[in-house]
PDB file of C-alpha atoms in Angstrom:
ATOM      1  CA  UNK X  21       0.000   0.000   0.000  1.00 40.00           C
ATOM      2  CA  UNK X  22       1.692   3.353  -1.304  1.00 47.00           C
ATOM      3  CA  UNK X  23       0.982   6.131   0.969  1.00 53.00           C
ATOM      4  CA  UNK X  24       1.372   9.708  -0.256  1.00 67.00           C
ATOM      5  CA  UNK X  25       1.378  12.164   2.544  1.00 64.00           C
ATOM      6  CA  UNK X  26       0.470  14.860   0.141  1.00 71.00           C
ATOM      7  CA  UNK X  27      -3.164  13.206  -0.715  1.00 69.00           C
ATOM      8  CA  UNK X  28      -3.325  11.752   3.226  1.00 65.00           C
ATOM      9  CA  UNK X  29      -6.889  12.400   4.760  1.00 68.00           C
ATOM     10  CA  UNK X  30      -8.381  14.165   1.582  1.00 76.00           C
ATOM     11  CA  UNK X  31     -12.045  14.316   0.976  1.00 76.00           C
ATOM     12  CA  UNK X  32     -12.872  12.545  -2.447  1.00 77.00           C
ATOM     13  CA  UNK X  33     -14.859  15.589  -3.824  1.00 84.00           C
ATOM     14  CA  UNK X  34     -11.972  18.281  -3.237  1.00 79.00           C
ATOM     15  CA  UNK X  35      -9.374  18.578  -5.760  1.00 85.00           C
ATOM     16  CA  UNK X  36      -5.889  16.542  -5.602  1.00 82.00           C
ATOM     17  CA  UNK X  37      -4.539  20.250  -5.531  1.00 85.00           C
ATOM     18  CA  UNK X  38      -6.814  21.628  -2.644  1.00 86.00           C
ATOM     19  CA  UNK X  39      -5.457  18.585  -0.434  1.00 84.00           C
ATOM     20  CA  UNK X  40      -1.680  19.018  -0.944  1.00 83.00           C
ATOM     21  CA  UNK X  41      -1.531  22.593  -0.441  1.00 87.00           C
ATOM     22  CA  UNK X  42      -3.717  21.951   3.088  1.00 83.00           C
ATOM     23  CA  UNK X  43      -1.472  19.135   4.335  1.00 80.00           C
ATOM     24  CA  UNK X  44       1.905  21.169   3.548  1.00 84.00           C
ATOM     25  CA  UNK X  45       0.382  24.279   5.215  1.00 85.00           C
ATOM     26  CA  UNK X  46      -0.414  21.366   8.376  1.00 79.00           C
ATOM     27  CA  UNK X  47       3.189  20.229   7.871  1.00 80.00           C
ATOM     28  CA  UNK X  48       4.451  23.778   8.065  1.00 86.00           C
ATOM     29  CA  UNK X  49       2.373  24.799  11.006  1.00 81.00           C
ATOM     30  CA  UNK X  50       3.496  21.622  12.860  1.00 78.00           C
ATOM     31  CA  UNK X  51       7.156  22.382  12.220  1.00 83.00           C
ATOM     32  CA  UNK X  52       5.767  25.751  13.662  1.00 86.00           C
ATOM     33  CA  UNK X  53       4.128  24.417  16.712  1.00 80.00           C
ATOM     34  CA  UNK X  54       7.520  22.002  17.307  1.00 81.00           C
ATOM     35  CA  UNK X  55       9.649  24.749  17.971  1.00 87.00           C
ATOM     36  CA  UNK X  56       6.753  27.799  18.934  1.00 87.00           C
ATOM     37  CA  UNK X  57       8.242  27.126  22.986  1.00 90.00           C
ATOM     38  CA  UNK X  58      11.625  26.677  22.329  1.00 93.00           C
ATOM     39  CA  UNK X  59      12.831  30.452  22.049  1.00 93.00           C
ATOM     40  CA  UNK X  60      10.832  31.000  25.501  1.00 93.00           C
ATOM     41  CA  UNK X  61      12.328  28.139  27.560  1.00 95.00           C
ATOM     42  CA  UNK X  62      15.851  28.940  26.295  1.00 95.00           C
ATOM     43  CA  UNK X  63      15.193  32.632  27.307  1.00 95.00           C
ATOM     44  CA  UNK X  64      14.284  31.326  31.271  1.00 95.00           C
ATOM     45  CA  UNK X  65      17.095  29.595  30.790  1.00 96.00           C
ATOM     46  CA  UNK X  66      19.312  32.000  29.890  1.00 97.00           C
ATOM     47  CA  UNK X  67      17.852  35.047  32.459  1.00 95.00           C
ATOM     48  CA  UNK X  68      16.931  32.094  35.275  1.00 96.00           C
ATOM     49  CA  UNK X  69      13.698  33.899  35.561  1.00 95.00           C
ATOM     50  CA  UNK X  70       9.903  33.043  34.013  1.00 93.00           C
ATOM     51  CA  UNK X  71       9.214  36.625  34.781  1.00 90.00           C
ATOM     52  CA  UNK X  72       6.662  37.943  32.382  1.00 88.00           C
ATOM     53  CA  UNK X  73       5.076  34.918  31.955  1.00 90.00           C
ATOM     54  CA  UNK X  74       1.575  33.630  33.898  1.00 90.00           C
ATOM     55  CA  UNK X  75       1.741  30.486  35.570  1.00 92.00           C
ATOM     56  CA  UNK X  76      -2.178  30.063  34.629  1.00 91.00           C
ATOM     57  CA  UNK X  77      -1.377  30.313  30.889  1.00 91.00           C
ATOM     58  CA  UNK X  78       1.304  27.621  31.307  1.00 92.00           C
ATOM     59  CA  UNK X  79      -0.880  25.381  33.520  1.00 94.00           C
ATOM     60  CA  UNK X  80      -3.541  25.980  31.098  1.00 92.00           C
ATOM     61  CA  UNK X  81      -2.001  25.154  28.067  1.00 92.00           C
ATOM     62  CA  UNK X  82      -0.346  21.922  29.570  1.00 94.00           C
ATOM     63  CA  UNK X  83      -3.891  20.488  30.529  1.00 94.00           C
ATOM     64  CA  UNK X  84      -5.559  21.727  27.485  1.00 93.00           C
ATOM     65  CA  UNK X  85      -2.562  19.516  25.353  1.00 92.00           C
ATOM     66  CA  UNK X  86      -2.838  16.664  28.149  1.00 93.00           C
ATOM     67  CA  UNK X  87      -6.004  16.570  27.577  1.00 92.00           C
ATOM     68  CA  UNK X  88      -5.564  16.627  23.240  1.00 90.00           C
ATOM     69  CA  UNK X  89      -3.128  14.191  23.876  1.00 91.00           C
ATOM     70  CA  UNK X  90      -5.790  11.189  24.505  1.00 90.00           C
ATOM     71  CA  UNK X  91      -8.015  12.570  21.704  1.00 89.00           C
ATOM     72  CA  UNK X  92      -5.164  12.841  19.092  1.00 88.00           C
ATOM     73  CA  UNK X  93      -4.817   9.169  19.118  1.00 88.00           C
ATOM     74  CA  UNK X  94      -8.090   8.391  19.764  1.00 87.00           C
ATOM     75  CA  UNK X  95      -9.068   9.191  16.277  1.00 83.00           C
ATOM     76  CA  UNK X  96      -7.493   8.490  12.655  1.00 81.00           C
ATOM     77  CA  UNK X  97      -5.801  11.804  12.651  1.00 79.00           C
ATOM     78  CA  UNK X  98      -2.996  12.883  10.351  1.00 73.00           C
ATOM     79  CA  UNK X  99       0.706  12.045  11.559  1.00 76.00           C
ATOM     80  CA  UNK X 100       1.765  15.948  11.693  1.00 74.00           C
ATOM     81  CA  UNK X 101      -1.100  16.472  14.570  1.00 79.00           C
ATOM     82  CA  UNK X 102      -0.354  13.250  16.412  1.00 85.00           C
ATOM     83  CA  UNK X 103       3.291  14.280  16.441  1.00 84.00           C
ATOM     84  CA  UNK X 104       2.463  17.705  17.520  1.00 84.00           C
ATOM     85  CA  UNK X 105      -0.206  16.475  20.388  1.00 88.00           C
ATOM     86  CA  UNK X 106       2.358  14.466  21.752  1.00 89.00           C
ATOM     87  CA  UNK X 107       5.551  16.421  21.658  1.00 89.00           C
ATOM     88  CA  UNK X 108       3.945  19.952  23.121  1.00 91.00           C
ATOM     89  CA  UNK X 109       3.030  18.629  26.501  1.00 93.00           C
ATOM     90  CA  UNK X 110       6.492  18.181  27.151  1.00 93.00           C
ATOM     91  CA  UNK X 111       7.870  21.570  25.818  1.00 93.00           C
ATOM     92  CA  UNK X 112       4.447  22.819  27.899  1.00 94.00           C
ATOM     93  CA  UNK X 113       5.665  20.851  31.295  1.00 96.00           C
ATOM     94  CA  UNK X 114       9.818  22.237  30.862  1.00 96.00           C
ATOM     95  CA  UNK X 115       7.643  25.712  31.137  1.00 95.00           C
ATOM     96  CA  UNK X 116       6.304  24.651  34.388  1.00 96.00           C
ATOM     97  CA  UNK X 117       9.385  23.184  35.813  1.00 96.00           C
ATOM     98  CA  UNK X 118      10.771  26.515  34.830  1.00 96.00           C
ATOM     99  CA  UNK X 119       7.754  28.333  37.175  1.00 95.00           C
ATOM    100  CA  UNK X 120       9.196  25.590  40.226  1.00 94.00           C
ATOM    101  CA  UNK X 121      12.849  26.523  39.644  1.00 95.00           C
ATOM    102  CA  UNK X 122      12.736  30.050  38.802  1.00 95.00           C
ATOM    103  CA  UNK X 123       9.992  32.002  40.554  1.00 92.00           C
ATOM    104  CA  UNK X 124      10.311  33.863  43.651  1.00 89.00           C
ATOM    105  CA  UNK X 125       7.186  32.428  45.782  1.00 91.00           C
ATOM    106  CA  UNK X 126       8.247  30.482  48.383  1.00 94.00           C
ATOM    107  CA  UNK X 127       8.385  26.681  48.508  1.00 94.00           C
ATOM    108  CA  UNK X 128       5.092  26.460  50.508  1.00 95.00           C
ATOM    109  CA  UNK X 129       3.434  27.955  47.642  1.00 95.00           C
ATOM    110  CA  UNK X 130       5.305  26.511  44.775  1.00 95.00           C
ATOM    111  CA  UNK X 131       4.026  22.898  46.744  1.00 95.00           C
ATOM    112  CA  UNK X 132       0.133  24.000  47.299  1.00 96.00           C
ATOM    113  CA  UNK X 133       0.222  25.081  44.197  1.00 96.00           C
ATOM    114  CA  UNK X 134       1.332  21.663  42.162  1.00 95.00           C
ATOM    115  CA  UNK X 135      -0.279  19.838  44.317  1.00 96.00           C
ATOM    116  CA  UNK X 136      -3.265  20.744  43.229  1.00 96.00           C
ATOM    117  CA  UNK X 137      -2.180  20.678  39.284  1.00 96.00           C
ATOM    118  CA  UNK X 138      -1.003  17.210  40.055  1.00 96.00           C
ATOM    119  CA  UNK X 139      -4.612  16.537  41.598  1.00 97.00           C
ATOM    120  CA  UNK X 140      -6.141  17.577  38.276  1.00 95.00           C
ATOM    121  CA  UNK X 141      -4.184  15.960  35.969  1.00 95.00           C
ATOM    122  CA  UNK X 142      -4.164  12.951  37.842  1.00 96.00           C
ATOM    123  CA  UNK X 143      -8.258  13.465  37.837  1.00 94.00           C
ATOM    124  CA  UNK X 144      -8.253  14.334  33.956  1.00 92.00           C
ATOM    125  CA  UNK X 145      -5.936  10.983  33.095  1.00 93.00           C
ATOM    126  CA  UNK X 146      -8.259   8.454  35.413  1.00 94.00           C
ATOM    127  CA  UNK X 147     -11.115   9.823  33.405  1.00 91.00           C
ATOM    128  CA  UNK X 148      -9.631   9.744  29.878  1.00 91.00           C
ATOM    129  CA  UNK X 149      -8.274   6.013  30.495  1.00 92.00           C
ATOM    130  CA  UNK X 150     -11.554   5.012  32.461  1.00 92.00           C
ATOM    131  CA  UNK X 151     -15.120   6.511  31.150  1.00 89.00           C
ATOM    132  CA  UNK X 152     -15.778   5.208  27.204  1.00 87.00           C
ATOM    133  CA  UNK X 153     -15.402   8.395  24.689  1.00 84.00           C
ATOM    134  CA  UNK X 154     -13.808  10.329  27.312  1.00 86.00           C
ATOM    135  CA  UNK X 155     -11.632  11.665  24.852  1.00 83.00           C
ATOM    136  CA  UNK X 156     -14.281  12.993  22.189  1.00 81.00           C
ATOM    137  CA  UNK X 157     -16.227  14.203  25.481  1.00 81.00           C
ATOM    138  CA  UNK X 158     -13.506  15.815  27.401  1.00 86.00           C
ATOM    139  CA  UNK X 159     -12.122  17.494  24.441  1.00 85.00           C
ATOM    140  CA  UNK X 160     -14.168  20.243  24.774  1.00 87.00           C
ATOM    141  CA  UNK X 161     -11.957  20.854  27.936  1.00 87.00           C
ATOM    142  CA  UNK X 162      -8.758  21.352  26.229  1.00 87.00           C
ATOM    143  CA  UNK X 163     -10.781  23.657  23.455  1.00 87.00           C
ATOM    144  CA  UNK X 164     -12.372  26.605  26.411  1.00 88.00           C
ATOM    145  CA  UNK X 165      -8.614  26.457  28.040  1.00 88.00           C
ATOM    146  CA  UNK X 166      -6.970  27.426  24.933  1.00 85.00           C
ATOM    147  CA  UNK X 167      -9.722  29.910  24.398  1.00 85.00           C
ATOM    148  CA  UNK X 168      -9.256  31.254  27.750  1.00 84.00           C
ATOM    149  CA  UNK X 169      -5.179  30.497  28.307  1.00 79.00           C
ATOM    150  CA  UNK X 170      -3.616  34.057  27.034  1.00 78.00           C
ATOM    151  CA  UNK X 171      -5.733  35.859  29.329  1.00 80.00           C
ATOM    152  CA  UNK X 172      -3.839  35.132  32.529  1.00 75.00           C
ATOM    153  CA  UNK X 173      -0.555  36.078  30.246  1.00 74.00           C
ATOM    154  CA  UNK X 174      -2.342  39.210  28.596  1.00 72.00           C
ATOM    155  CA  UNK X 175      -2.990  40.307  32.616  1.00 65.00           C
ATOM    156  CA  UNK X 176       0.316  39.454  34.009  1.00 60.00           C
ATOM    157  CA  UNK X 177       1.855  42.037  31.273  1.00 56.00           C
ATOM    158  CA  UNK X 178      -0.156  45.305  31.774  1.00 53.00           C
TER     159      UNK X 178
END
């Protein structure tokens, strides 16, 4: 069986044309999405500080790809968004480790506070691996908390 990534997941009505150019602009934007964090996790790096940034934007945007994650492979998807769900929760979690190692609250917080992350993800994976079609139910909770995620970040910058 040949398999021609260009034609992959095309409707049979659109043109052979219409279906390349949208899975090379889904290839670019997944090359896009693979290295989107990069330049901002290098930067903590570099300064040792995640000043500027919201910790509710970065816990957001990890749950909202934990919870993609499930409903990526849940589904026969194309390889570029598989790739991407699984790869961004871990640029998404080096963000957060940043928050633990760089931020100035104290350790009492920095514990409360991924304690009760940990709670909900914990929560959000028991539901995806245990309730049938949790993933094409749940999904809808990944899709409000990247509506919602750049708030936090818009507030922590005025």
């Amino acid at each position: 069986m040949k398999i021609n990534l260009l034609y992959d997941n095309c409707r049979k009505t659109w043109p052979k044309a219409v279906c390349a150019f949208a899975n090379v602009c889904g290839d670019i934007s997944c090359a896009i999405w693979f290295v989107v964090l990069v330049p901002q996790i290098w930067k903590n790096c570099k300064r040792r500080s995640v000043e500027g940034l919201s910790i509710l934007w970065a816990t957001a945007n990890f749950t909202a790809s934990l919870v993609n994650c499930f409903f990526a492979f849940s589904f026969p998807l194309p390889v570029y968004i598989r790739v991407s769900a699984a790869y961004m929760p871990f640029l998404e979690f080096a963000i957060l480790l940043q928050f633990w190692f760089y931020s100035k609250h104290s350790v009492r917080m920095k514990l409360t506070y991924g304690a009760g992350c940990f709670l909900i993800w914990i929560a959000v994976i028991s539901l995806e691996l245990s309730v049938a079609d949790a993933e094409e139910n749940l999904q809808w909770l990944a899709i409000v908390l990247w509506s919602i995620e750049s708030f936090p970040q818009v507030g922590s910058s005025i």
